[in-house]
XYZ file of C-alpha atoms in Angstrom:
658
model
C 0.013 0.195 -0.026
C 1.537 3.336 -1.108
C 2.262 5.552 2.099
C 5.078 6.703 4.176
C 5.636 7.386 8.251
C 4.325 10.791 8.706
C 6.680 11.999 11.665
C 9.653 10.098 10.219
C 12.911 10.962 12.182
C 10.931 13.801 14.429
C 11.300 13.446 18.051
C 8.380 14.984 20.117
C 6.174 16.084 17.009
C 3.751 17.244 19.648
C 5.546 20.477 20.053
C 4.203 21.278 16.659
C 0.676 22.072 18.706
C 2.339 24.544 20.394
C 3.982 26.393 17.733
C 0.624 25.940 15.745
C -1.688 27.163 18.842
C 0.788 30.466 19.002
C 0.533 30.793 15.279
C -3.400 30.849 15.221
C -4.106 32.908 18.074
C -1.875 35.623 16.798
C -3.727 35.420 13.346
C -6.940 35.274 14.824
C -5.919 38.260 17.133
C -4.896 40.070 14.033
C -8.177 39.385 12.098
C -10.264 40.436 15.399
C -8.377 43.822 15.231
C -9.365 44.498 11.451
C -12.949 43.717 12.159
C -13.111 45.983 15.003
C -11.932 48.813 12.396
C -14.619 47.469 9.792
C -17.330 48.123 12.633
C -16.478 51.941 12.714
C -18.384 52.150 9.276
C -22.264 52.382 8.929
C -24.489 49.033 8.325
C -24.857 47.908 4.571
C -26.722 44.608 3.508
C -24.426 43.013 1.200
C -25.656 39.298 1.955
C -28.561 39.159 -0.813
C -27.022 37.296 -3.609
C -24.729 34.472 -1.518
C -25.226 31.596 -4.357
C -24.275 33.894 -7.003
C -21.265 35.113 -4.740
C -20.248 31.144 -4.299
C -20.150 31.053 -8.069
C -18.213 34.078 -8.581
C -15.643 32.634 -6.102
C -14.868 29.812 -8.319
C -14.732 31.849 -11.499
C -12.944 34.892 -10.030
C -11.149 33.688 -6.722
C -10.009 30.004 -7.971
C -10.013 30.457 -11.668
C -8.464 33.984 -11.542
C -10.761 35.244 -14.412
C -9.895 38.775 -13.802
C -6.158 38.299 -12.614
C -5.407 36.736 -15.772
C -6.282 39.595 -18.051
C -2.977 41.071 -17.245
C -0.797 37.695 -18.526
C 2.369 38.226 -16.667
C 1.431 38.844 -13.135
C -1.744 36.967 -13.733
C -0.192 33.756 -14.546
C 2.343 34.347 -11.865
C -0.179 34.698 -9.143
C -2.142 31.730 -10.671
C 0.587 29.408 -9.900
C 1.691 30.630 -6.700
C -1.879 30.443 -5.593
C -2.700 26.752 -6.801
C 0.700 25.665 -5.564
C -0.209 26.489 -1.822
C -3.795 25.214 -2.398
C -2.287 21.638 -2.935
C 0.132 21.762 -0.539
C -2.399 23.037 2.062
C -4.420 20.194 0.895
C -1.453 17.772 1.741
C -0.936 19.142 4.803
C -4.802 18.771 5.655
C -4.949 15.120 4.806
C -1.835 14.243 6.989
C -3.274 16.074 9.785
C -6.846 14.159 9.575
C -4.697 10.946 9.612
C -2.052 11.808 12.146
C -4.372 13.622 14.886
C -8.074 12.167 13.946
C -6.727 8.744 13.056
C -8.139 8.349 9.747
C -6.259 6.194 7.835
C -6.460 8.237 4.488
C -2.806 9.068 3.715
C -2.455 6.018 1.499
C -2.991 4.529 -1.275
C -4.272 6.343 -4.530
C -4.825 9.462 -2.331
C -1.233 9.432 -1.024
C 0.156 8.963 -4.620
C -2.254 11.879 -5.950
C -0.950 14.195 -3.444
C 2.593 13.209 -4.036
C 2.254 14.159 -7.888
C 0.180 17.623 -7.234
C 2.607 18.906 -4.279
C 5.341 18.313 -6.399
C 4.111 19.719 -9.812
C 2.186 22.548 -8.272
C 4.628 23.368 -5.681
C 7.535 23.249 -8.146
C 5.534 25.619 -10.525
C 4.634 27.926 -7.716
C 8.266 28.147 -6.896
C 9.286 29.134 -10.295
C 6.339 31.748 -9.991
C 7.727 33.077 -7.000
C 11.086 33.472 -8.910
C 9.219 35.165 -11.677
C 7.415 37.525 -9.320
C 10.601 38.699 -7.637
C 12.375 39.280 -11.105
C 9.117 41.646 -11.848
C 9.212 43.346 -8.736
C 12.861 44.105 -8.607
C 14.180 43.811 -12.104
C 11.387 44.995 -14.454
C 9.909 47.605 -11.701
C 6.629 48.434 -13.288
C 5.865 52.191 -12.735
C 2.467 51.102 -11.255
C 3.905 48.452 -8.576
C 4.962 49.809 -5.238
C 7.660 47.746 -3.348
C 8.028 47.790 0.447
C 9.838 45.607 2.753
C 6.618 43.501 3.266
C 6.740 42.431 -0.212
C 10.447 41.117 -0.042
C 9.592 39.363 3.332
C 6.573 37.749 1.626
C 8.067 36.559 -1.313
C 11.370 35.378 0.802
C 8.910 33.310 3.094
C 7.069 31.670 -0.100
C 10.351 30.889 -1.460
C 11.938 29.251 1.728
C 8.879 27.385 2.508
C 8.681 25.956 -0.954
C 12.414 25.089 -1.303
C 12.638 23.756 2.430
C 9.853 21.527 1.616
C 11.272 20.007 -1.297
C 14.776 19.422 0.449
C 13.197 17.615 3.228
C 11.554 15.186 1.047
C 14.770 14.796 -1.078
C 16.821 14.210 2.254
C 14.226 11.545 3.169
C 14.462 9.826 -0.156
C 18.097 9.748 0.034
C 18.180 8.498 3.619
C 15.610 5.754 3.326
C 14.458 4.153 -0.079
C 11.180 4.992 -1.269
C 9.513 2.577 -3.696
C 7.049 5.754 -4.487
C 9.776 8.086 -4.912
C 9.096 8.534 -8.660
C 5.471 10.264 -7.870
C 7.323 13.028 -5.824
C 9.738 13.430 -8.616
C 11.318 16.966 -7.477
C 12.304 15.164 -4.051
C 13.705 12.240 -6.284
C 15.735 14.646 -8.174
C 17.192 16.429 -5.167
C 17.893 12.776 -3.663
C 20.322 11.985 -6.176
C 23.257 14.235 -5.136
C 22.252 13.956 -1.588
C 22.912 10.318 -1.328
C 26.707 11.385 -1.310
C 26.139 12.294 2.252
C 26.493 10.009 5.295
C 23.297 8.713 6.851
C 23.964 10.585 10.040
C 24.442 13.939 7.915
C 21.474 13.211 6.485
C 19.158 12.577 9.426
C 20.481 15.881 11.085
C 19.883 17.883 8.172
C 16.362 16.480 7.860
C 15.541 17.186 11.497
C 16.882 20.554 11.571
C 15.155 21.531 8.027
C 11.855 20.018 9.415
C 11.691 22.145 12.427
C 12.812 25.021 10.652
C 10.111 24.757 7.708
C 7.541 24.205 10.388
C 8.542 27.301 12.071
C 8.633 29.551 8.843
C 5.127 28.027 7.835
C 3.801 29.024 11.150
C 5.329 32.584 10.883
C 3.625 33.026 7.788
C 0.159 31.871 9.271
C 0.813 34.193 12.026
C 1.732 36.908 9.598
C -1.129 36.761 7.417
C -3.482 39.637 8.982
C -0.581 42.126 9.578
C 0.504 42.173 6.102
C -1.003 42.543 2.571
C -1.208 38.783 2.600
C -4.613 39.709 4.489
C -6.125 39.771 0.910
C -5.964 36.128 0.480
C -8.947 35.075 2.819
C -10.343 38.878 2.234
C -10.582 38.746 -1.554
C -12.831 35.527 -1.531
C -15.021 37.382 0.905
C -15.012 40.513 -1.311
C -15.982 38.634 -4.436
C -19.123 36.787 -2.240
C -20.077 40.262 -1.227
C -19.573 42.378 -4.398
C -22.228 44.771 -5.471
C -24.662 43.173 -8.123
C -26.659 44.722 -10.447
C -25.898 47.995 -12.387
C -22.714 49.551 -11.679
C -22.461 53.160 -10.201
C -26.384 53.648 -9.130
C -25.844 56.117 -6.198
C -27.976 55.640 -3.244
C -31.070 58.382 -3.402
C -31.038 60.999 -0.603
C -34.233 61.546 1.081
C -34.588 65.355 1.415
C -37.523 65.039 3.397
C -35.816 63.043 6.167
C -35.159 65.765 8.785
C -32.973 63.538 10.804
C -30.163 63.922 8.101
C -27.424 66.376 9.325
C -25.476 66.131 6.203
C -25.778 65.044 2.588
C -22.898 62.909 0.823
C -20.005 61.710 3.021
C -16.852 63.601 4.450
C -16.350 61.627 7.524
C -14.592 58.099 7.910
C -17.571 56.799 9.974
C -20.097 57.847 7.614
C -18.392 55.115 5.365
C -19.896 51.706 5.399
C -18.263 48.782 6.849
C -18.282 47.332 3.207
C -15.988 50.345 1.887
C -13.673 50.149 5.196
C -13.185 46.583 4.378
C -12.263 46.985 0.870
C -9.422 48.956 2.327
C -8.083 45.636 3.730
C -8.775 43.853 0.510
C -6.352 46.138 -1.641
C -3.227 44.101 -2.563
C -1.639 47.286 -3.859
C -1.207 45.633 -7.466
C -1.646 49.054 -8.970
C -3.660 47.962 -11.841
C -6.371 50.619 -10.882
C -3.792 53.336 -11.046
C -2.715 51.971 -14.349
C -5.738 52.156 -16.158
C -7.033 55.304 -14.438
C -7.084 57.772 -17.418
C -6.813 60.675 -14.881
C -3.636 59.172 -13.484
C -2.363 58.043 -16.956
C -2.775 61.502 -18.083
C -0.670 63.314 -15.366
C -3.254 64.223 -13.011
C -2.507 63.611 -9.409
C -5.673 61.549 -8.638
C -4.596 57.913 -7.867
C -7.510 55.592 -7.022
C -5.024 52.889 -5.432
C -3.668 55.774 -3.013
C -7.330 56.651 -1.779
C -7.885 53.275 -0.803
C -4.525 53.034 1.036
C -5.484 56.544 2.608
C -8.945 55.159 3.947
C -6.945 52.123 5.435
C -4.551 54.642 7.240
C -7.580 56.977 8.342
C -9.496 53.871 9.570
C -6.239 52.693 11.507
C -6.051 56.052 13.008
C -9.719 56.099 13.962
C -9.538 52.641 15.598
C -6.298 53.510 17.927
C -7.029 56.865 18.999
C -4.406 58.757 20.863
C -4.662 62.154 22.601
C -4.568 64.196 19.212
C -6.838 61.986 18.002
C -9.754 61.150 19.957
C -12.586 58.606 19.183
C -14.666 61.454 18.553
C -12.393 63.043 15.949
C -13.936 63.876 12.620
C -11.292 61.801 10.735
C -12.151 64.176 7.302
C -12.067 62.293 3.958
C -11.577 65.236 1.867
C -7.932 66.478 2.301
C -6.744 63.262 4.081
C -8.420 60.527 1.551
C -8.729 62.698 -1.488
C -7.968 66.444 -2.094
C -10.689 68.308 -4.026
C -8.755 68.664 -7.339
C -8.486 64.684 -7.288
C -12.113 64.508 -6.567
C -13.276 66.584 -9.518
C -10.492 64.764 -11.588
C -12.415 61.595 -11.624
C -14.448 60.845 -14.842
C -16.460 57.892 -13.286
C -15.260 55.499 -15.857
C -14.668 52.742 -13.704
C -11.864 51.330 -15.561
C -10.085 50.998 -11.935
C -13.172 48.885 -10.503
C -13.160 46.907 -13.921
C -9.464 46.064 -13.716
C -9.308 45.541 -10.234
C -8.680 41.661 -9.326
C -10.365 41.658 -6.045
C -13.546 43.834 -6.925
C -12.711 46.985 -4.900
C -15.240 49.789 -5.624
C -13.261 53.137 -5.763
C -15.721 55.620 -7.569
C -18.725 55.350 -5.524
C -16.553 56.888 -2.430
C -15.770 59.920 -4.652
C -19.113 60.832 -5.660
C -20.271 60.608 -2.358
C -17.412 63.230 -1.554
C -18.557 65.035 -4.844
C -22.331 65.613 -2.805
C -20.704 66.779 0.324
C -18.750 69.374 -1.249
C -21.724 70.350 -3.738
C -24.764 70.151 -1.314
C -22.945 71.102 2.083
C -20.058 73.321 1.169
C -20.894 74.716 -2.493
C -17.104 74.182 -3.121
C -16.895 73.292 -6.818
C -15.162 74.298 -9.896
C -16.315 77.419 -10.923
C -17.505 76.191 -14.217
C -20.290 74.192 -12.113
C -22.126 77.082 -11.063
C -23.268 78.094 -14.719
C -23.887 74.752 -15.447
C -25.971 74.192 -12.561
C -27.872 77.637 -13.212
C -28.409 76.156 -16.867
C -29.849 73.033 -15.857
C -32.023 74.546 -13.574
C -33.332 77.426 -15.665
C -33.864 75.607 -19.022
C -32.950 72.147 -18.480
C -29.747 71.876 -20.746
C -26.159 72.424 -19.741
C -25.809 75.117 -22.185
C -28.865 77.429 -21.022
C -30.533 77.253 -24.492
C -34.221 78.247 -24.559
C -36.038 75.282 -23.389
C -39.163 76.063 -25.763
C -36.644 75.355 -28.695
C -35.756 71.959 -27.780
C -37.926 69.950 -30.171
C -37.268 72.476 -33.086
C -34.448 70.587 -34.726
C -36.441 67.200 -34.505
C -39.635 68.902 -35.960
C -37.770 69.670 -38.851
C -36.991 65.928 -39.314
C -40.644 65.422 -39.110
C -40.692 63.863 -35.752
C -43.964 64.095 -33.843
C -44.427 64.377 -29.935
C -46.384 62.162 -27.874
C -49.286 64.582 -28.069
C -49.402 64.628 -31.923
C -48.653 60.751 -31.673
C -50.124 58.964 -28.627
C -49.969 55.597 -30.215
C -46.184 55.515 -30.533
C -44.716 52.361 -29.611
C -41.426 54.153 -28.422
C -40.537 57.372 -26.956
C -37.339 58.632 -28.524
C -35.079 60.480 -25.886
C -32.457 61.948 -27.930
C -30.772 63.896 -25.061
C -29.403 67.656 -24.764
C -26.837 66.763 -27.092
C -29.099 65.309 -29.689
C -31.370 68.377 -29.343
C -29.143 71.176 -29.222
C -25.525 70.535 -30.275
C -25.122 70.967 -34.054
C -22.612 68.112 -34.522
C -24.858 65.805 -32.859
C -27.836 66.800 -34.381
C -26.430 65.057 -37.668
C -26.619 61.953 -35.282
C -29.988 62.673 -34.390
C -31.029 62.962 -38.201
C -29.240 59.801 -38.990
C -31.109 57.755 -35.962
C -34.392 59.288 -37.136
C -33.870 58.367 -40.774
C -32.857 54.782 -39.908
C -35.993 54.562 -37.681
C -38.342 55.926 -40.083
C -37.038 53.425 -42.789
C -37.430 50.526 -40.704
C -41.078 51.269 -40.040
C -40.619 52.138 -36.133
C -43.348 54.129 -34.689
C -42.126 56.382 -32.508
C -42.393 59.947 -30.770
C -40.649 62.411 -28.731
C -41.522 64.606 -25.367
C -40.926 67.740 -27.473
C -40.299 70.761 -25.701
C -41.270 69.285 -22.647
C -38.136 66.869 -22.413
C -35.668 67.550 -19.871
C -31.931 66.683 -19.145
C -31.845 63.116 -18.031
C -29.898 64.499 -14.892
C -26.577 62.746 -15.504
C -24.469 65.761 -15.312
C -25.915 66.832 -12.066
C -25.906 63.450 -10.269
C -22.350 62.862 -11.411
C -21.310 66.096 -10.130
C -23.139 65.672 -6.706
C -26.128 67.557 -7.054
C -28.469 65.315 -6.142
C -31.268 67.526 -5.387
C -31.312 68.932 -9.012
C -30.962 65.405 -10.229
C -33.851 64.354 -8.399
C -36.047 67.024 -9.422
C -35.163 66.581 -13.038
C -35.829 62.681 -12.894
C -39.210 63.205 -11.021
C -40.452 65.553 -13.750
C -39.299 63.574 -16.517
C -40.618 60.331 -15.090
C -44.112 61.978 -14.302
C -44.364 63.262 -18.081
C -43.552 59.912 -19.325
C -46.035 58.163 -17.125
C -48.656 60.690 -18.036
C -48.355 59.677 -21.417
C -48.181 56.092 -21.162
C -44.662 55.477 -21.895
C -43.541 52.029 -21.915
C -40.445 51.860 -24.205
C -37.779 54.391 -24.459
C -34.803 54.719 -27.422
C -31.792 56.725 -26.651
C -28.662 57.553 -28.535
C -26.838 58.859 -25.547
C -25.137 56.080 -23.154
C -25.304 58.583 -20.326
C -29.064 58.747 -20.918
C -29.282 55.401 -21.372
C -27.651 54.373 -17.986
C -29.532 57.088 -15.982
C -33.168 56.303 -17.484
C -32.529 52.407 -17.287
C -30.794 52.111 -14.141
C -31.630 55.203 -11.876
C -34.769 56.148 -12.666
C -36.308 53.132 -11.249
C -35.399 54.465 -7.822
C -37.839 57.116 -8.403
C -40.614 55.117 -9.679
C -39.514 55.426 -13.260
C -39.726 51.480 -14.658
C -39.305 51.569 -18.333
C -37.830 49.081 -21.059
C -34.828 51.241 -22.372
C -32.759 50.709 -25.349
C -29.623 52.012 -26.672
C -29.970 52.951 -30.434
C -27.221 50.446 -31.486
C -29.195 47.532 -29.935
C -32.204 48.445 -31.719
C -30.299 49.177 -35.105
C -28.622 45.497 -34.202
C -32.085 43.867 -34.103
C -33.539 45.961 -37.210
C -30.607 44.906 -39.247
C -30.819 41.052 -38.208
C -34.501 41.023 -38.960
C -34.109 42.710 -42.332
C -35.984 45.885 -41.605
C -32.730 47.777 -42.577
C -31.196 46.948 -45.485
C -27.387 47.924 -45.793
C -26.674 48.049 -49.727
C -23.522 50.025 -49.739
C -20.513 48.321 -49.087
C -17.403 50.431 -47.980
C -13.727 49.365 -48.482
C -12.132 51.641 -45.506
C -10.763 51.099 -42.381
C -12.265 52.147 -39.153
C -11.654 52.103 -35.637
C -14.366 51.786 -32.776
C -14.288 53.684 -29.399
C -16.244 51.860 -26.481
C -17.939 54.540 -24.598
C -17.487 53.967 -20.843
C -21.133 54.147 -20.132
C -22.301 52.116 -22.866
C -19.234 49.444 -22.533
C -17.988 48.928 -19.023
C -21.465 50.348 -17.394
C -23.660 48.154 -19.728
C -21.439 45.549 -21.251
C -22.238 46.423 -24.735
C -19.304 45.701 -26.880
C -20.312 43.565 -29.768
C -23.291 45.124 -31.021
C -21.719 48.345 -32.549
C -18.724 46.288 -33.938
C -21.292 43.911 -35.678
C -23.128 46.814 -37.015
C -19.704 48.308 -38.601
C -18.347 44.926 -39.896
C -21.910 44.497 -41.864
C -20.995 47.727 -43.839
C -17.614 45.959 -45.070
C -15.695 48.303 -43.046
C -12.364 46.684 -42.041
C -12.248 47.114 -37.932
C -8.870 47.890 -36.409
C -8.824 47.889 -32.605
C -6.696 50.611 -30.623
C -4.509 49.599 -28.141
C -7.108 50.031 -25.055
C -10.296 48.468 -26.384
C -13.432 46.581 -25.011
C -13.039 46.316 -21.135
C -9.733 47.891 -21.303
C -10.841 50.933 -23.186
C -9.540 54.092 -22.422
C -12.234 56.809 -21.374
C -12.521 59.811 -23.718
C -12.258 62.262 -20.662
C -15.944 63.514 -20.737
C -17.922 61.263 -18.260
C -18.503 62.132 -14.676
C -19.499 65.679 -15.703
C -15.970 66.288 -16.797
C -17.473 67.485 -20.294
C -18.528 70.483 -18.520
C -15.151 71.224 -16.774
C -11.961 72.473 -17.909
C -8.969 70.364 -17.898
C -5.921 72.066 -16.413
C -3.644 69.388 -14.791
C -1.472 66.818 -16.890
C -2.373 66.309 -20.497
C -5.594 66.321 -22.093
C -7.340 62.796 -21.816
C -9.163 63.080 -25.100
C -6.127 64.019 -27.048
C -4.482 60.788 -25.393
C -7.255 58.727 -26.539
C -7.247 60.420 -30.196
C -3.449 59.656 -30.453
C -4.274 55.909 -29.705
C -6.865 56.277 -32.655
C -4.760 57.809 -34.972
C -1.944 55.102 -34.384
C -3.986 52.533 -36.274
C -4.287 54.905 -39.199
C -8.054 54.735 -39.784
C -10.143 56.279 -42.362
C -13.006 56.790 -39.888
C -13.304 56.740 -35.724
C -16.655 55.587 -34.988
C -18.370 55.805 -31.593
C -22.088 55.611 -30.022
C -21.697 58.512 -27.505
C -22.203 62.239 -27.998
C -19.690 62.993 -25.557
C -17.455 60.924 -27.186
C -17.754 62.254 -30.423
C -17.212 65.781 -29.512
C -14.169 64.919 -27.543
C -12.830 63.062 -30.640
C -13.547 65.966 -32.757
C -11.797 68.326 -30.390
C -8.747 65.800 -30.133
C -8.376 65.623 -34.093
C -8.742 69.578 -34.361
C -5.698 69.675 -31.744
C -3.728 67.016 -33.875
C -4.596 68.943 -37.077
C -6.059 65.543 -38.479
C -9.865 66.347 -39.332
C -8.850 66.561 -42.969
C -7.550 62.971 -42.665
C -9.780 60.972 -40.404
C -13.506 61.560 -39.991
C -15.338 61.181 -36.723
C -18.781 59.356 -36.867
C -21.430 57.995 -34.795
C -22.530 54.359 -35.553
C -25.909 55.374 -36.724
C -24.404 57.985 -39.187
C -22.351 55.004 -40.742
C -25.380 52.858 -41.134
C -27.321 55.816 -42.693
C -24.601 56.136 -45.531
C -25.157 52.093 -45.909
C -28.583 52.507 -46.809
């Protein structure tokens, strides 16, 4: 029967339990300290979708679905993780037999453990070496290195190496008929057989206790270092936010018990937001993919999370200078006002974060505080809010001209066409902006050609509220949302077509909190179904090249990536992808209300994105968002490339193909 003696050559193995008890108590105390800090936050229910969370743990935790998006560190982490999974499994089986008396460390299970522990242990060892090379030789700019990183890598390396040497010494000292299954130990045993038996026994005994001590130190060190992310990541994946992303919690302005709006104090954050700070492994992916940080601005999502962690520890260990009642303000300590307004809310940081940390909502809450409580915001916002309040559009153009262009296109209002199947919601850009009116004209022509029965709200349509909400003016957003919803309900609206991803996101995902439950579809979704059904016949085929820009609020927010690309390919255009595309697409710089703010720090984001588009040498740049369209037009003008490349909405290209 394949097996081996568990405590071979070890005197008084019961001392192991003392070491384990000390390590476990130290570890549990460390977690208790962190638990007390998380309790500083407000209550939040994250236990609604546990079954989906378990499936996510398998996909994102054990299968590394997100981590592997960045191949080098992803593969390295994958092999280190699975190496220790199999080693822990082997140790658990040994414990069950040695301490519980169940004879299971034998037969096929024994051989399976020997093969997997050697195979995955070896790959883990190689991966640790590659991790060291990346951190200390390649030195990626976004990857910070501190002393604890070196300690962790050395611990992992020593644990793996000593484990293999112990096995090799045992095989060299005592013939093992099953040594082929433990192939790494068998390789090491060959040169070790040159040593005397007494030397081998001494080496084995010393290394066994040293290996045990290092392993216990690893367990004890877990909650006091970034290693804490190992168990916390699985919990964070289990409890991650479900449903539409970026939907802010509505503020009840009639609740007189509310003393402040938004958040500016540590204890106003929820326990889950504080928990996130301990989950962060400081990998720097959020920093690397943040368009604001990449363009030279001081905003750094990783640093914001780390600042929350520092502030949480300060609040949890009060001194004479920081009493338990201290305010522990977020603004200025966690993020400066400049950083708070620099965020485009593209959520690239969150989409690339392998452990599902939620960065943006905290910044939005701080914006709410600055706007509603302090009226402290960039000067451009004052005029923007005034325009939205008086004329329900960002430019302040007279509200009673909103339908003029649509009327010229032959579009009726809901009063004129009460039986319309769809409400067409072109948004402020589609109604007022001269460049985007061309997109409106294209969408209207396509809908009319396909025989879609639609109408608009006419001059009564108001801004959906996206700029106000992203910039923290929740009160103004609530007014605009409620007025639009009431008007839509009065006209029996059931289905809505939008051409702006920001309107799409707001109407689809945020209006339900105010009673506006409608079926909302973006024009690329509807156009895709119309082309598939044959209601739109694309007769002209192009032989030119095009690159498509994924709007953040259509791509990352709605997961709509393939529909616009399939429409472009249907016209015969050759699609060339930019360096950053799909889930890694680079923001145009206009989201989060940034469309209406000046960009005075660092490089302009839209110019960076335009450069990426020009790098693939396309004939056209396509998008499906009015903000992105305007930002690319501006970028092409900056690069003096308007005569070489044309920027078009997907609808404009389809109109040309009719």
